[in-house]
Amino acid sequence: MSKLVSPFKPGTAIGQEAHNTIGRLANNMIKRGLPQSVDVRDLRQAGWVGLLEAYSRSKVPVETNQFWGFASLRINGAMYDLLRKGDFLNRSQRTRRKLVRSAEAKF
């Protein structure tokens, strides 16, 4: 089994691009109104996992926009997976809860 070598080293242009992309996506999630219990550092850590998964599955060079588009989807997905793992309600229960709250707000 070959060892995967990450090109996302600190101090390199690609490493800085990775850091900026993960930080931007994590901060955007926080701005959307996540609970106080969600730590941005946890989101960033999940983002790095998503980035490395994207790197291991991608067939295009890391320097291309095509890679970063694909990686952004994987990073966001990894962050959402982290949030879903920590949620005590499943997705359908969460949707029902939102519907009930919006109906209550109308009265």
mmCIF file with all atom_site columns, C-alpha atoms in Angstrom:
data_model
loop_
_atom_site.group_PDB
_atom_site.id
_atom_site.type_symbol
_atom_site.label_atom_id
_atom_site.label_alt_id
_atom_site.label_comp_id
_atom_site.label_asym_id
_atom_site.label_entity_id
_atom_site.label_seq_id
_atom_site.pdbx_PDB_ins_code
_atom_site.Cartn_x
_atom_site.Cartn_y
_atom_site.Cartn_z
_atom_site.occupancy
_atom_site.B_iso_or_equiv
_atom_site.pdbx_formal_charge
_atom_site.auth_seq_id
_atom_site.auth_comp_id
_atom_site.auth_asym_id
_atom_site.auth_atom_id
_atom_site.pdbx_PDB_model_num
ATOM 1   C CA . MET A 1 1   ? 0.000   0.000  0.000   1.00 0.00 ? 1   MET A CA 1
ATOM 2   C CA . SER A 1 2   ? 1.477   3.342  -1.005  1.00 0.00 ? 2   SER A CA 1
ATOM 3   C CA . LYS A 1 3   ? 1.550   6.215  1.406   1.00 0.00 ? 3   LYS A CA 1
ATOM 4   C CA . LEU A 1 4   ? -0.366  9.345  0.400   1.00 0.00 ? 4   LEU A CA 1
ATOM 5   C CA . VAL A 1 5   ? 1.793   12.476 0.620   1.00 0.00 ? 5   VAL A CA 1
ATOM 6   C CA . SER A 1 6   ? -0.197  15.675 1.179   1.00 0.00 ? 6   SER A CA 1
ATOM 7   C CA . PRO A 1 7   ? 0.742   18.752 -0.868  1.00 0.00 ? 7   PRO A CA 1
ATOM 8   C CA . PHE A 1 8   ? -1.009  21.017 1.666   1.00 0.00 ? 8   PHE A CA 1
ATOM 9   C CA . LYS A 1 9   ? 2.064   21.956 3.672   1.00 0.00 ? 9   LYS A CA 1
ATOM 10  C CA . PRO A 1 10  ? 2.068   25.164 5.744   1.00 0.00 ? 10  PRO A CA 1
ATOM 11  C CA . GLY A 1 11  ? 3.939   28.010 4.110   1.00 0.00 ? 11  GLY A CA 1
ATOM 12  C CA . THR A 1 12  ? 3.244   26.896 0.555   1.00 0.00 ? 12  THR A CA 1
ATOM 13  C CA . ALA A 1 13  ? 0.786   28.542 -1.832  1.00 0.00 ? 13  ALA A CA 1
ATOM 14  C CA . ILE A 1 14  ? -1.364  25.415 -1.953  1.00 0.00 ? 14  ILE A CA 1
ATOM 15  C CA . GLY A 1 15  ? -1.268  25.114 1.841   1.00 0.00 ? 15  GLY A CA 1
ATOM 16  C CA . GLN A 1 16  ? -2.394  28.724 2.171   1.00 0.00 ? 16  GLN A CA 1
ATOM 17  C CA . GLU A 1 17  ? -5.194  28.156 -0.373  1.00 0.00 ? 17  GLU A CA 1
ATOM 18  C CA . ALA A 1 18  ? -6.355  25.120 1.632   1.00 0.00 ? 18  ALA A CA 1
ATOM 19  C CA . HIS A 1 19  ? -6.255  27.046 4.904   1.00 0.00 ? 19  HIS A CA 1
ATOM 20  C CA . ASN A 1 20  ? -8.213  29.968 3.406   1.00 0.00 ? 20  ASN A CA 1
ATOM 21  C CA . THR A 1 21  ? -10.829 27.742 1.762   1.00 0.00 ? 21  THR A CA 1
ATOM 22  C CA . ILE A 1 22  ? -11.479 25.698 4.909   1.00 0.00 ? 22  ILE A CA 1
ATOM 23  C CA . GLY A 1 23  ? -11.608 28.816 7.084   1.00 0.00 ? 23  GLY A CA 1
ATOM 24  C CA . ARG A 1 24  ? -14.022 30.575 4.721   1.00 0.00 ? 24  ARG A CA 1
ATOM 25  C CA . LEU A 1 25  ? -16.379 27.601 4.552   1.00 0.00 ? 25  LEU A CA 1
ATOM 26  C CA . ALA A 1 26  ? -16.320 27.086 8.332   1.00 0.00 ? 26  ALA A CA 1
ATOM 27  C CA . ASN A 1 27  ? -16.962 30.774 9.017   1.00 0.00 ? 27  ASN A CA 1
ATOM 28  C CA . ASN A 1 28  ? -19.848 30.799 6.521   1.00 0.00 ? 28  ASN A CA 1
ATOM 29  C CA . MET A 1 29  ? -21.460 27.919 8.411   1.00 0.00 ? 29  MET A CA 1
ATOM 30  C CA . ILE A 1 30  ? -21.067 29.742 11.721  1.00 0.00 ? 30  ILE A CA 1
ATOM 31  C CA . LYS A 1 31  ? -22.607 32.903 10.222  1.00 0.00 ? 31  LYS A CA 1
ATOM 32  C CA . ARG A 1 32  ? -25.697 30.932 9.169   1.00 0.00 ? 32  ARG A CA 1
ATOM 33  C CA . GLY A 1 33  ? -26.632 30.531 12.800  1.00 0.00 ? 33  GLY A CA 1
ATOM 34  C CA . LEU A 1 34  ? -25.268 27.369 14.338  1.00 0.00 ? 34  LEU A CA 1
ATOM 35  C CA . PRO A 1 35  ? -25.716 26.728 18.076  1.00 0.00 ? 35  PRO A CA 1
ATOM 36  C CA . GLN A 1 36  ? -23.134 28.117 20.502  1.00 0.00 ? 36  GLN A CA 1
ATOM 37  C CA . SER A 1 37  ? -22.007 24.558 21.238  1.00 0.00 ? 37  SER A CA 1
ATOM 38  C CA . VAL A 1 38  ? -20.494 24.249 17.754  1.00 0.00 ? 38  VAL A CA 1
ATOM 39  C CA . ASP A 1 39  ? -16.817 25.158 17.791  1.00 0.00 ? 39  ASP A CA 1
ATOM 40  C CA . VAL A 1 40  ? -15.324 26.588 14.602  1.00 0.00 ? 40  VAL A CA 1
ATOM 41  C CA . ARG A 1 41  ? -12.143 24.609 15.289  1.00 0.00 ? 41  ARG A CA 1
ATOM 42  C CA . ASP A 1 42  ? -14.119 21.359 15.081  1.00 0.00 ? 42  ASP A CA 1
ATOM 43  C CA . LEU A 1 43  ? -15.583 22.467 11.752  1.00 0.00 ? 43  LEU A CA 1
ATOM 44  C CA . ARG A 1 44  ? -12.115 23.307 10.442  1.00 0.00 ? 44  ARG A CA 1
ATOM 45  C CA . GLN A 1 45  ? -10.781 19.919 11.534  1.00 0.00 ? 45  GLN A CA 1
ATOM 46  C CA . ALA A 1 46  ? -13.621 18.188 9.697   1.00 0.00 ? 46  ALA A CA 1
ATOM 47  C CA . GLY A 1 47  ? -12.825 20.418 6.717   1.00 0.00 ? 47  GLY A CA 1
ATOM 48  C CA . TRP A 1 48  ? -9.244  19.176 6.636   1.00 0.00 ? 48  TRP A CA 1
ATOM 49  C CA . VAL A 1 49  ? -10.505 15.599 6.653   1.00 0.00 ? 49  VAL A CA 1
ATOM 50  C CA . GLY A 1 50  ? -12.811 16.441 3.734   1.00 0.00 ? 50  GLY A CA 1
ATOM 51  C CA . LEU A 1 51  ? -9.950  18.098 1.864   1.00 0.00 ? 51  LEU A CA 1
ATOM 52  C CA . LEU A 1 52  ? -7.694  15.074 2.261   1.00 0.00 ? 52  LEU A CA 1
ATOM 53  C CA . GLU A 1 53  ? -10.522 12.788 1.112   1.00 0.00 ? 53  GLU A CA 1
ATOM 54  C CA . ALA A 1 54  ? -11.006 15.006 -1.943  1.00 0.00 ? 54  ALA A CA 1
ATOM 55  C CA . TYR A 1 55  ? -7.283  14.890 -2.645  1.00 0.00 ? 55  TYR A CA 1
ATOM 56  C CA . SER A 1 56  ? -7.165  11.101 -2.404  1.00 0.00 ? 56  SER A CA 1
ATOM 57  C CA . ARG A 1 57  ? -10.151 10.699 -4.774  1.00 0.00 ? 57  ARG A CA 1
ATOM 58  C CA . SER A 1 58  ? -9.412  13.433 -7.286  1.00 0.00 ? 58  SER A CA 1
ATOM 59  C CA . LYS A 1 59  ? -7.811  12.697 -10.613 1.00 0.00 ? 59  LYS A CA 1
ATOM 60  C CA . VAL A 1 60  ? -7.068  16.334 -11.494 1.00 0.00 ? 60  VAL A CA 1
ATOM 61  C CA . PRO A 1 61  ? -4.083  18.412 -10.311 1.00 0.00 ? 61  PRO A CA 1
ATOM 62  C CA . VAL A 1 62  ? -4.452  20.285 -7.031  1.00 0.00 ? 62  VAL A CA 1
ATOM 63  C CA . GLU A 1 63  ? -3.528  23.561 -8.730  1.00 0.00 ? 63  GLU A CA 1
ATOM 64  C CA . THR A 1 64  ? -6.700  23.625 -10.861 1.00 0.00 ? 64  THR A CA 1
ATOM 65  C CA . ASN A 1 65  ? -10.019 25.326 -10.183 1.00 0.00 ? 65  ASN A CA 1
ATOM 66  C CA . GLN A 1 66  ? -11.712 22.032 -10.980 1.00 0.00 ? 66  GLN A CA 1
ATOM 67  C CA . PHE A 1 67  ? -10.018 20.433 -7.960  1.00 0.00 ? 67  PHE A CA 1
ATOM 68  C CA . TRP A 1 68  ? -10.972 23.278 -5.613  1.00 0.00 ? 68  TRP A CA 1
ATOM 69  C CA . GLY A 1 69  ? -14.588 23.135 -6.758  1.00 0.00 ? 69  GLY A CA 1
ATOM 70  C CA . PHE A 1 70  ? -14.689 19.423 -6.023  1.00 0.00 ? 70  PHE A CA 1
ATOM 71  C CA . ALA A 1 71  ? -12.784 19.883 -2.754  1.00 0.00 ? 71  ALA A CA 1
ATOM 72  C CA . SER A 1 72  ? -15.183 22.602 -1.560  1.00 0.00 ? 72  SER A CA 1
ATOM 73  C CA . LEU A 1 73  ? -18.089 20.164 -1.901  1.00 0.00 ? 73  LEU A CA 1
ATOM 74  C CA . ARG A 1 74  ? -16.198 17.490 0.014   1.00 0.00 ? 74  ARG A CA 1
ATOM 75  C CA . ILE A 1 75  ? -15.163 19.977 2.726   1.00 0.00 ? 75  ILE A CA 1
ATOM 76  C CA . ASN A 1 76  ? -18.739 21.218 3.182   1.00 0.00 ? 76  ASN A CA 1
ATOM 77  C CA . GLY A 1 77  ? -19.993 17.631 3.265   1.00 0.00 ? 77  GLY A CA 1
ATOM 78  C CA . ALA A 1 78  ? -17.498 16.678 5.958   1.00 0.00 ? 78  ALA A CA 1
ATOM 79  C CA . MET A 1 79  ? -18.549 19.688 8.048   1.00 0.00 ? 79  MET A CA 1
ATOM 80  C CA . TYR A 1 80  ? -22.240 18.816 7.690   1.00 0.00 ? 80  TYR A CA 1
ATOM 81  C CA . ASP A 1 81  ? -21.484 15.201 8.631   1.00 0.00 ? 81  ASP A CA 1
ATOM 82  C CA . LEU A 1 82  ? -19.847 16.454 11.823  1.00 0.00 ? 82  LEU A CA 1
ATOM 83  C CA . LEU A 1 83  ? -22.894 18.555 12.649  1.00 0.00 ? 83  LEU A CA 1
ATOM 84  C CA . ARG A 1 84  ? -25.290 15.669 11.961  1.00 0.00 ? 84  ARG A CA 1
ATOM 85  C CA . LYS A 1 85  ? -23.297 13.331 14.204  1.00 0.00 ? 85  LYS A CA 1
ATOM 86  C CA . GLY A 1 86  ? -23.621 15.734 17.102  1.00 0.00 ? 86  GLY A CA 1
ATOM 87  C CA . ASP A 1 87  ? -27.318 16.448 16.596  1.00 0.00 ? 87  ASP A CA 1
ATOM 88  C CA . PHE A 1 88  ? -29.790 14.640 18.829  1.00 0.00 ? 88  PHE A CA 1
ATOM 89  C CA . LEU A 1 89  ? -32.540 14.957 16.175  1.00 0.00 ? 89  LEU A CA 1
ATOM 90  C CA . ASN A 1 90  ? -32.449 13.275 12.794  1.00 0.00 ? 90  ASN A CA 1
ATOM 91  C CA . ARG A 1 91  ? -33.122 15.265 9.616   1.00 0.00 ? 91  ARG A CA 1
ATOM 92  C CA . SER A 1 92  ? -36.852 14.556 9.401   1.00 0.00 ? 92  SER A CA 1
ATOM 93  C CA . GLN A 1 93  ? -37.359 15.453 13.059  1.00 0.00 ? 93  GLN A CA 1
ATOM 94  C CA . ARG A 1 94  ? -35.393 18.666 12.524  1.00 0.00 ? 94  ARG A CA 1
ATOM 95  C CA . THR A 1 95  ? -37.631 19.546 9.530   1.00 0.00 ? 95  THR A CA 1
ATOM 96  C CA . ARG A 1 96  ? -40.808 18.869 11.536  1.00 0.00 ? 96  ARG A CA 1
ATOM 97  C CA . ARG A 1 97  ? -39.503 21.006 14.365  1.00 0.00 ? 97  ARG A CA 1
ATOM 98  C CA . LYS A 1 98  ? -38.917 23.920 11.976  1.00 0.00 ? 98  LYS A CA 1
ATOM 99  C CA . LEU A 1 99  ? -42.431 23.545 10.551  1.00 0.00 ? 99  LEU A CA 1
ATOM 100 C CA . VAL A 1 100 ? -43.973 23.581 14.028  1.00 0.00 ? 100 VAL A CA 1
ATOM 101 C CA . ARG A 1 101 ? -41.972 26.663 15.027  1.00 0.00 ? 101 ARG A CA 1
ATOM 102 C CA . SER A 1 102 ? -42.959 28.542 11.868  1.00 0.00 ? 102 SER A CA 1
ATOM 103 C CA . ALA A 1 103 ? -46.647 27.614 12.446  1.00 0.00 ? 103 ALA A CA 1
ATOM 104 C CA . GLU A 1 104 ? -46.403 28.814 16.041  1.00 0.00 ? 104 GLU A CA 1
ATOM 105 C CA . ALA A 1 105 ? -44.885 32.085 14.871  1.00 0.00 ? 105 ALA A CA 1
ATOM 106 C CA . LYS A 1 106 ? -47.924 32.712 12.637  1.00 0.00 ? 106 LYS A CA 1
ATOM 107 C CA . PHE A 1 107 ? -50.265 32.623 15.651  1.00 0.00 ? 107 PHE A CA 1
#
